PDB file of N, CA, C and O in Angstrom:
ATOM      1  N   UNK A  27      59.955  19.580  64.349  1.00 73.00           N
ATOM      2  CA  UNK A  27      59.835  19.125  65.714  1.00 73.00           C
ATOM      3  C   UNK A  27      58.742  18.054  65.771  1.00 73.00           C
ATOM      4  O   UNK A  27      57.659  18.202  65.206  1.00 73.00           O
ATOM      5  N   UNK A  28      59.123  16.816  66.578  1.00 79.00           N
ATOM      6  CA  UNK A  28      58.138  16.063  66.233  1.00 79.00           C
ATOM      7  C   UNK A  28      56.978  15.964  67.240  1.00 79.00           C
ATOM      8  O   UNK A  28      57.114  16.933  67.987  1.00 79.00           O
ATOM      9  N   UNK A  29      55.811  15.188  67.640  1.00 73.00           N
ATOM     10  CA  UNK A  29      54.574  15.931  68.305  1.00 73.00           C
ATOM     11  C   UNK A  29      55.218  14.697  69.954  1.00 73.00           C
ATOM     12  O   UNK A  29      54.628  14.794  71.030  1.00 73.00           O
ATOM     13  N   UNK A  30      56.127  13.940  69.814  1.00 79.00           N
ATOM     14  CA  UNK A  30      56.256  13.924  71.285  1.00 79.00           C
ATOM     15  C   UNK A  30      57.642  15.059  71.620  1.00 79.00           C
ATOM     16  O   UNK A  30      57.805  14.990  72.838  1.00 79.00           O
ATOM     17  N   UNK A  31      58.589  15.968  71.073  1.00 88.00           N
ATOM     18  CA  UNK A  31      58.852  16.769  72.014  1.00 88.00           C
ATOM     19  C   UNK A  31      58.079  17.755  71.901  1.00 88.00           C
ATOM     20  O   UNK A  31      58.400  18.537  72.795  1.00 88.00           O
ATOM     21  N   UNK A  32      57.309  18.134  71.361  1.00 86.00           N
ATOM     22  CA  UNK A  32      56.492  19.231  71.417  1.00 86.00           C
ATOM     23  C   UNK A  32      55.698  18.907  73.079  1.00 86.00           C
ATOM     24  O   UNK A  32      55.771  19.747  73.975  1.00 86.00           O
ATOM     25  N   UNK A  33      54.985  17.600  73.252  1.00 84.00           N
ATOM     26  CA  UNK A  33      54.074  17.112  74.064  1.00 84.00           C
ATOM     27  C   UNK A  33      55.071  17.413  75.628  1.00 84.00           C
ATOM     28  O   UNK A  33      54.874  17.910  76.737  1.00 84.00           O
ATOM     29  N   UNK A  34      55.904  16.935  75.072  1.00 90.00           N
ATOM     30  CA  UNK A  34      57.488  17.142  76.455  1.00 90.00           C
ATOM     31  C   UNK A  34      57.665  18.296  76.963  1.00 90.00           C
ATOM     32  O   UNK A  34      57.584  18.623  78.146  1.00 90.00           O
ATOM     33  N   UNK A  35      57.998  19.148  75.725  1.00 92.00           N
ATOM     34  CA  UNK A  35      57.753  20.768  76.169  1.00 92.00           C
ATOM     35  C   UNK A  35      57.297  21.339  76.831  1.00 92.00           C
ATOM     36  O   UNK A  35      57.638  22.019  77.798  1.00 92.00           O
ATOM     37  N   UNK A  36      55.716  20.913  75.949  1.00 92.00           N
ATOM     38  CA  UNK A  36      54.381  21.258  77.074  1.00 92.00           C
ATOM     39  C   UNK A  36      54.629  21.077  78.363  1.00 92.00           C
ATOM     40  O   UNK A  36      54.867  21.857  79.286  1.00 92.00           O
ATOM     41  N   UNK A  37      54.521  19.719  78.268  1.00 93.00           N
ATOM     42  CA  UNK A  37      54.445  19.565  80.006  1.00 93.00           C
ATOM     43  C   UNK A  37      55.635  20.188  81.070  1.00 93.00           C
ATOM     44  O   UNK A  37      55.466  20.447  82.262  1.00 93.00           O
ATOM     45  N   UNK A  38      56.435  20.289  80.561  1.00 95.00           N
ATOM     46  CA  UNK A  38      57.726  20.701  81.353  1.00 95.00           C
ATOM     47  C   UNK A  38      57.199  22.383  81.266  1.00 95.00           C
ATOM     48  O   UNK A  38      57.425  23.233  82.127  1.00 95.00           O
ATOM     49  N   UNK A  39      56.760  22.500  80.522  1.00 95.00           N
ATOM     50  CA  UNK A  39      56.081  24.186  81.099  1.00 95.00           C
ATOM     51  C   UNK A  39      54.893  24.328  81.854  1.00 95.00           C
ATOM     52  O   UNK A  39      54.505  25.410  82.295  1.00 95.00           O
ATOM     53  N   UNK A  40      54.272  23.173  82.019  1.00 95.00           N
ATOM     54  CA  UNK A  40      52.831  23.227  82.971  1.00 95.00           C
ATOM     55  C   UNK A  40      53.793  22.758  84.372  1.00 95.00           C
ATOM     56  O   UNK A  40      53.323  23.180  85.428  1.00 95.00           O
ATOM     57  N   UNK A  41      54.614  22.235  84.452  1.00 96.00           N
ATOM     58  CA  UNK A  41      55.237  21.670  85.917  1.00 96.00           C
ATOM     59  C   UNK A  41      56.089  23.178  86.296  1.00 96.00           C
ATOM     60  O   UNK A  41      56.452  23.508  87.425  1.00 96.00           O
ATOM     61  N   UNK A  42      56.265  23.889  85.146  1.00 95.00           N
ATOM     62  CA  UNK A  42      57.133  24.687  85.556  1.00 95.00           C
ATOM     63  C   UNK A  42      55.974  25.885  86.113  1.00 95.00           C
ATOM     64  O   UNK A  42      56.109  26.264  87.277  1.00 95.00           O
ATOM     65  N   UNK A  43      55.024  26.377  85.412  1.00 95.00           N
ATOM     66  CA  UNK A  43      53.715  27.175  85.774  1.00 95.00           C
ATOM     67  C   UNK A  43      53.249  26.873  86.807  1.00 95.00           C
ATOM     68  O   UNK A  43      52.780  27.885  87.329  1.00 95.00           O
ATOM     69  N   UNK A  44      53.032  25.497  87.771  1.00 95.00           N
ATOM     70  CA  UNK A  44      52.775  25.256  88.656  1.00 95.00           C
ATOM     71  C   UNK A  44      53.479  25.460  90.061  1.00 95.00           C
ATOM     72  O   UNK A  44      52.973  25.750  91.145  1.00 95.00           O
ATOM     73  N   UNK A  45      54.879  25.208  89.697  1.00 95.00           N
ATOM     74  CA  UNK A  45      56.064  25.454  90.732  1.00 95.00           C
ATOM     75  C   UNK A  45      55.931  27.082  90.975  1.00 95.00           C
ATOM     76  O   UNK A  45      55.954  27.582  92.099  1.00 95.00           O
ATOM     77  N   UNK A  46      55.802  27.772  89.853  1.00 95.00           N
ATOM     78  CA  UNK A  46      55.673  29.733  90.048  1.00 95.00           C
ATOM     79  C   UNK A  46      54.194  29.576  90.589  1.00 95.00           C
ATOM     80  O   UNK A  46      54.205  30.497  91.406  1.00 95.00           O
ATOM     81  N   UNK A  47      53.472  29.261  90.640  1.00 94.00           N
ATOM     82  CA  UNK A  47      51.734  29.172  90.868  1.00 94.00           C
ATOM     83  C   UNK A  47      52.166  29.100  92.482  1.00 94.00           C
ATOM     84  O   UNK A  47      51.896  30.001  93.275  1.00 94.00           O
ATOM     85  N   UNK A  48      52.740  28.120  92.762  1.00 94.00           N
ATOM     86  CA  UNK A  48      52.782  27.869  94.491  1.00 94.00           C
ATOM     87  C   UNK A  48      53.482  28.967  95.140  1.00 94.00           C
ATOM     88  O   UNK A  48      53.149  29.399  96.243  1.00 94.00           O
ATOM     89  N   UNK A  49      54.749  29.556  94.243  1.00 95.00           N
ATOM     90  CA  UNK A  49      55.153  30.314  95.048  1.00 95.00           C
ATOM     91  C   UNK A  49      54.869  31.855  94.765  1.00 95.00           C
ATOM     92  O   UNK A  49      55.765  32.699  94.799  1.00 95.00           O
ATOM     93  N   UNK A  50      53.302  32.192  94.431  1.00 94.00           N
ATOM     94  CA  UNK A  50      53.203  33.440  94.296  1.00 94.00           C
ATOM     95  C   UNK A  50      52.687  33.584  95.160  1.00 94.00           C
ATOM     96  O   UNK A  50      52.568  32.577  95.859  1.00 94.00           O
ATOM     97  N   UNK A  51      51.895  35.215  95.810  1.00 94.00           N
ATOM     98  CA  UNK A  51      51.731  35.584  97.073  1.00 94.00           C
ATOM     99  C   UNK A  51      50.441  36.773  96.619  1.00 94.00           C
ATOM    100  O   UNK A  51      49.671  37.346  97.390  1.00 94.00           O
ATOM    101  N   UNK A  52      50.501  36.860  95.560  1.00 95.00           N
ATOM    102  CA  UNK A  52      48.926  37.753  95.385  1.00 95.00           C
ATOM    103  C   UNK A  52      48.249  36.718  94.394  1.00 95.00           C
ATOM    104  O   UNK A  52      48.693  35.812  93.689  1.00 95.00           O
ATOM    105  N   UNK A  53      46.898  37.270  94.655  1.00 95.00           N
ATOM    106  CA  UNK A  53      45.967  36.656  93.989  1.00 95.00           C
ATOM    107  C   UNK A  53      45.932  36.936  92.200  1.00 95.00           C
ATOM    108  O   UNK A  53      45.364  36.359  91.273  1.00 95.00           O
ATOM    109  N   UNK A  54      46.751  37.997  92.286  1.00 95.00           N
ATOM    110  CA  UNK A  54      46.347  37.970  90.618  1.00 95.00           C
ATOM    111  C   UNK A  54      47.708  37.310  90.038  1.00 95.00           C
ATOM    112  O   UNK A  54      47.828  37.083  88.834  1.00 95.00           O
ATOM    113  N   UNK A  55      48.785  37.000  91.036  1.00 95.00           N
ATOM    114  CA  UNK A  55      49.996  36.475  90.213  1.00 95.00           C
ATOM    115  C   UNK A  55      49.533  34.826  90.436  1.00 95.00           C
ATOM    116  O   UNK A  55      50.460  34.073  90.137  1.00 95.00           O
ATOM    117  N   UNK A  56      48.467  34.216  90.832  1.00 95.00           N
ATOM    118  CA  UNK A  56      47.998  33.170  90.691  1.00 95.00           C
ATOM    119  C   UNK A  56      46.835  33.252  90.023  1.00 95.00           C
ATOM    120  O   UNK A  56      46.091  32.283  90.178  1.00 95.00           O
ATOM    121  N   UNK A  57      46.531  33.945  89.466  1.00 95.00           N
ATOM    122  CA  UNK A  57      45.310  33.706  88.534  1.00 95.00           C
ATOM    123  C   UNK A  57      46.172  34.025  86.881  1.00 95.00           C
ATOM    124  O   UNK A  57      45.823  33.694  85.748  1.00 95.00           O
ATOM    125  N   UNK A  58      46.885  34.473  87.160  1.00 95.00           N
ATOM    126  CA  UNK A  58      47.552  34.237  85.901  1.00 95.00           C
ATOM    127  C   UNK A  58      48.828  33.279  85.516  1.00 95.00           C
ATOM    128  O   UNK A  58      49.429  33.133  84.451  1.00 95.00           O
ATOM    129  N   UNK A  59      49.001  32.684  86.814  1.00 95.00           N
ATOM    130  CA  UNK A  59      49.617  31.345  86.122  1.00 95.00           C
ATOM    131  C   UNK A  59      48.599  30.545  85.961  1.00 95.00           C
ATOM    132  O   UNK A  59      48.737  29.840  84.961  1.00 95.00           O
ATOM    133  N   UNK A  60      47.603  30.361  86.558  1.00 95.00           N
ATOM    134  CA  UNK A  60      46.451  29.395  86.851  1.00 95.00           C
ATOM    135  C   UNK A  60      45.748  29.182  84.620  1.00 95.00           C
ATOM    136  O   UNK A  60      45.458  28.325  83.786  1.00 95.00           O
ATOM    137  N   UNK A  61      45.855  30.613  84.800  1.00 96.00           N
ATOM    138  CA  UNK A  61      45.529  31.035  83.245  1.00 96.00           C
ATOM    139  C   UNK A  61      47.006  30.327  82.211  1.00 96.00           C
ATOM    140  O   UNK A  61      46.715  29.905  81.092  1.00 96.00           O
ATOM    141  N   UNK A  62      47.436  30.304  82.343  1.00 95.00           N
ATOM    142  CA  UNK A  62      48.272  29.975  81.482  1.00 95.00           C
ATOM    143  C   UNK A  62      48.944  28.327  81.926  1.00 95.00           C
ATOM    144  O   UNK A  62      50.007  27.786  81.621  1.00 95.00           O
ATOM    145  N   UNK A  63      48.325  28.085  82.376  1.00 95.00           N
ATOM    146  CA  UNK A  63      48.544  26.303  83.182  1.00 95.00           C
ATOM    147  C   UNK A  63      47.007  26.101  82.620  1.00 95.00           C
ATOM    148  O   UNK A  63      46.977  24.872  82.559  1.00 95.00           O
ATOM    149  N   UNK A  64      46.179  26.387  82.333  1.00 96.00           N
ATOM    150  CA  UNK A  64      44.969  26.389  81.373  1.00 96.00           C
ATOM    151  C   UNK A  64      45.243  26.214  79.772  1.00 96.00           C
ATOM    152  O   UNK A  64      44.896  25.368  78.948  1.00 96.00           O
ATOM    153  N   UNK A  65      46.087  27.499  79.708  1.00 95.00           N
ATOM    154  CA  UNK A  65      46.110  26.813  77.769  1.00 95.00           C
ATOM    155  C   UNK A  65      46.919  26.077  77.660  1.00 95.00           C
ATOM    156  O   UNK A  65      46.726  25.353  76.683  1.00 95.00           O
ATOM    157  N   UNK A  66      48.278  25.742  78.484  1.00 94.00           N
ATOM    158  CA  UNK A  66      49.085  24.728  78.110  1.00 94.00           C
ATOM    159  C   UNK A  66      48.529  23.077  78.091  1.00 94.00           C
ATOM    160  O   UNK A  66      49.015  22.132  77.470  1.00 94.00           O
ATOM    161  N   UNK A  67      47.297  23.104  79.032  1.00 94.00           N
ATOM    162  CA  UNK A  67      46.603  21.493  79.651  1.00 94.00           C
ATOM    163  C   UNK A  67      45.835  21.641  77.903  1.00 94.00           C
ATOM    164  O   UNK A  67      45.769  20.658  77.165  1.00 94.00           O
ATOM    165  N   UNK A  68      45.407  22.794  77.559  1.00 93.00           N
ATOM    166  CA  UNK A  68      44.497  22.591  76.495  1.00 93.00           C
ATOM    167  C   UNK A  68      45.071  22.369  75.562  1.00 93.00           C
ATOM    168  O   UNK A  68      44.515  21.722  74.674  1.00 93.00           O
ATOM    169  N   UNK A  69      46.265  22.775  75.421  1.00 90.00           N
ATOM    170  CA  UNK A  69      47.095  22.891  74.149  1.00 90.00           C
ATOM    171  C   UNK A  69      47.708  21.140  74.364  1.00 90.00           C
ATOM    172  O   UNK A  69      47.827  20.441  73.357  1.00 90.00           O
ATOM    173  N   UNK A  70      47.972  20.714  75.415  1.00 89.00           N
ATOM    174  CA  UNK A  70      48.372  19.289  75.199  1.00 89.00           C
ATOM    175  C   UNK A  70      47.369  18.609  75.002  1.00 89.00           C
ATOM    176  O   UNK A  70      47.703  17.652  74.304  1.00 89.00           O
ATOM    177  N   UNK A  71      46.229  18.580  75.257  1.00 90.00           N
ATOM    178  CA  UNK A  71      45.052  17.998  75.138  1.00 90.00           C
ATOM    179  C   UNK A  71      44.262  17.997  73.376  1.00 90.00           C
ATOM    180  O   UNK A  71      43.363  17.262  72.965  1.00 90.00           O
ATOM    181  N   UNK A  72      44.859  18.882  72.785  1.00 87.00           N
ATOM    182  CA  UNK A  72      45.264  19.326  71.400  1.00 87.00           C
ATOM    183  C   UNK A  72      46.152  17.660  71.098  1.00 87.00           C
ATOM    184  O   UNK A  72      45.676  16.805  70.351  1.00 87.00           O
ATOM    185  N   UNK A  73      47.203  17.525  71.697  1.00 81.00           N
ATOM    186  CA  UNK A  73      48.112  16.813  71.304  1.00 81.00           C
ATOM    187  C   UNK A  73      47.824  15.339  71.163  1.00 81.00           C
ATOM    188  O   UNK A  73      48.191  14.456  70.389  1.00 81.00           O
ATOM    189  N   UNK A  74      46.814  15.431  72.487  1.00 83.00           N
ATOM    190  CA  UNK A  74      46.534  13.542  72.821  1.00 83.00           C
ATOM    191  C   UNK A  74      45.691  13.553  72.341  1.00 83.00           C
ATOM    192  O   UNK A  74      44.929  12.810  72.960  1.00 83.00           O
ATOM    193  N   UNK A  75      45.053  14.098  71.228  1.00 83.00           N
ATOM    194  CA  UNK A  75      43.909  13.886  70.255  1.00 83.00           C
ATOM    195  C   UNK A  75      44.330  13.911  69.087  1.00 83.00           C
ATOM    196  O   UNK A  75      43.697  13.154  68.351  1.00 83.00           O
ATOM    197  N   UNK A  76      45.321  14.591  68.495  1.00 77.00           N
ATOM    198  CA  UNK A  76      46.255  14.205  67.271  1.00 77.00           C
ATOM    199  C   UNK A  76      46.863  12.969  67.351  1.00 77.00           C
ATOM    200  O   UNK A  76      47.328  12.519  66.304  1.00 77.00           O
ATOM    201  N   UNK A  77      46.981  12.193  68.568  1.00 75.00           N
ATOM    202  CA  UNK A  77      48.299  11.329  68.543  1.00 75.00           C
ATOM    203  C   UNK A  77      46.824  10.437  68.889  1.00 75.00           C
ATOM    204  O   UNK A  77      46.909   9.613  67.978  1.00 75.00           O
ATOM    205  N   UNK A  78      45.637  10.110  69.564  1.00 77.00           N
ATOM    206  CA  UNK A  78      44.824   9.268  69.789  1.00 77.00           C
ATOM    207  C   UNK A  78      44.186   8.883  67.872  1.00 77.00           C
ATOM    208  O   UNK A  78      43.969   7.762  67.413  1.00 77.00           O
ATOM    209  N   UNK A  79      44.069   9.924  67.305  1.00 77.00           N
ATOM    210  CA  UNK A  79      43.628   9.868  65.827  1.00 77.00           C
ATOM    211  C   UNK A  79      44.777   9.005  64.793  1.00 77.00           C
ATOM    212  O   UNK A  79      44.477   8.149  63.960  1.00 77.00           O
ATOM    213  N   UNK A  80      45.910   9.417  65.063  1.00 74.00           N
ATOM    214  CA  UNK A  80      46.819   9.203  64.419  1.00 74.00           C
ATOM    215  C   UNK A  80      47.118   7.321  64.608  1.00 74.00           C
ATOM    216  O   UNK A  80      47.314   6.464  63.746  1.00 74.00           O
ATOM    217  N   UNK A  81      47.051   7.239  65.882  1.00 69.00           N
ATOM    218  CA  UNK A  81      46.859   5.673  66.585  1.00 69.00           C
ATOM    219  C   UNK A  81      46.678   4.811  65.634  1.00 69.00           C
ATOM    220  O   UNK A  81      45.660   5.236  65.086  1.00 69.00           O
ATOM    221  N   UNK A  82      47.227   3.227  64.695  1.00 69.00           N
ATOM    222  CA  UNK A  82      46.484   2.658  64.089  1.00 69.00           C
ATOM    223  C   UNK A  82      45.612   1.373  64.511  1.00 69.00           C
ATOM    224  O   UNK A  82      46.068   0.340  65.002  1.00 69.00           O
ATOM    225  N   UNK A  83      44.437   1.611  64.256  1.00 62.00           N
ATOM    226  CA  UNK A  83      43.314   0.069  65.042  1.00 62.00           C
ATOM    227  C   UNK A  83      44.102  -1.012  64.462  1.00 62.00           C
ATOM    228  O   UNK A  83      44.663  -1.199  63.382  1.00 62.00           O
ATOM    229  N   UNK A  84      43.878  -1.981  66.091  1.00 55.00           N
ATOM    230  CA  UNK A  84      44.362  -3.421  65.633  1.00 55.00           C
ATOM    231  C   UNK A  84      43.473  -4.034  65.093  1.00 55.00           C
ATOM    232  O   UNK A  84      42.452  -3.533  65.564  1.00 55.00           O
ATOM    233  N   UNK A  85      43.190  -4.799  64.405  1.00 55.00           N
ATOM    234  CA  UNK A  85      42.335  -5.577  63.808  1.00 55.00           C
ATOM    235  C   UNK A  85      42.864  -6.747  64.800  1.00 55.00           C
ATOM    236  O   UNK A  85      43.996  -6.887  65.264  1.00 55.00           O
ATOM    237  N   UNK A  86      41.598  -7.620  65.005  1.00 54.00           N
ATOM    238  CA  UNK A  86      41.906  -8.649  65.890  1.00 54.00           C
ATOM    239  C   UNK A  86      42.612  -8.536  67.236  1.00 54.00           C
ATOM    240  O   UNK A  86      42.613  -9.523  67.973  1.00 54.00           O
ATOM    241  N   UNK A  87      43.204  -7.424  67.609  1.00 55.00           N
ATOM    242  CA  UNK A  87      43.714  -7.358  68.513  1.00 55.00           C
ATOM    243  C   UNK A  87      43.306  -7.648  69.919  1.00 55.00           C
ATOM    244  O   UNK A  87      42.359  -8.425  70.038  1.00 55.00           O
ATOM    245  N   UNK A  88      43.812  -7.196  70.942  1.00 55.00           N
ATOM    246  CA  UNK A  88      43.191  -7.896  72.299  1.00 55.00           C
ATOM    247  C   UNK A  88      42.953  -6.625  72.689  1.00 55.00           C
ATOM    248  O   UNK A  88      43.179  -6.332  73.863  1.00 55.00           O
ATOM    249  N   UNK A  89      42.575  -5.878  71.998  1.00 56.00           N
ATOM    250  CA  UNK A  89      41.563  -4.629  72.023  1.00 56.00           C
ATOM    251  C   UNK A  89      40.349  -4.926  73.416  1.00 56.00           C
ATOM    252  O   UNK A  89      40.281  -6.045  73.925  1.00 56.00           O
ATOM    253  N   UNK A  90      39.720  -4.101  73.755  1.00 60.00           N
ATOM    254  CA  UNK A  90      38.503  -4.076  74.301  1.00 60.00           C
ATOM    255  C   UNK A  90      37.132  -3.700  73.313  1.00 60.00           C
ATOM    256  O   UNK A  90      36.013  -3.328  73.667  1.00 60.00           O
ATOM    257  N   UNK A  91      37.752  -3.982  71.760  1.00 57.00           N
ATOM    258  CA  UNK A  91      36.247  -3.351  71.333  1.00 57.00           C
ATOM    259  C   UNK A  91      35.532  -4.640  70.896  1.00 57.00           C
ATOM    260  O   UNK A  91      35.985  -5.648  70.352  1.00 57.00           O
ATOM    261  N   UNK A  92      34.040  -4.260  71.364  1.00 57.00           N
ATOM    262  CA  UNK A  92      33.466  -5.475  71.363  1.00 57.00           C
ATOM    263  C   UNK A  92      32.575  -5.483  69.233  1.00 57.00           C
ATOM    264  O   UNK A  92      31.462  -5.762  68.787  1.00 57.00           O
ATOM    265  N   UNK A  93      34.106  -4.939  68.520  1.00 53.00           N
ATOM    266  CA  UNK A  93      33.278  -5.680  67.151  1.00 53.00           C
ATOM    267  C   UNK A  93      34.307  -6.053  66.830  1.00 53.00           C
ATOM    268  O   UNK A  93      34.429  -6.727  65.808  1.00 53.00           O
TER     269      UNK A  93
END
């Protein structure tokens, strides 16, 4: 599986955790989607740091880095 459907996944389960988040009605059936809309943000956040590393620098590019 490659790391953008994995990243796809993710998110389509944090939109989906959120949609059950709105429509719960006790406090603990929102603290536990709230919890698990937590490791999924972390677990993608996992992802955009594999894929920010993985990135290759332009040399010369019209980059913003000032070397």
């Amino acid at each position: 599986m490659t790391p953008d459907k994995i990243m796809d996944g993710i998110s389509k389960q944090i939109m989906t955790s959120l949609n059950e988040m709105e429509k719960a009605s006790t406090t603990d059936e929102k603290l536990k989607h709230s919890k698990i809309i937590k490791n999924l943000c972390n677990s993608l956040d996992v992802f955009f740091g594999l894929m920010d590393d993985m990135a290759p620098y332009e040399e010369n590019g019209d980059d913003d880095i000032p070397f």
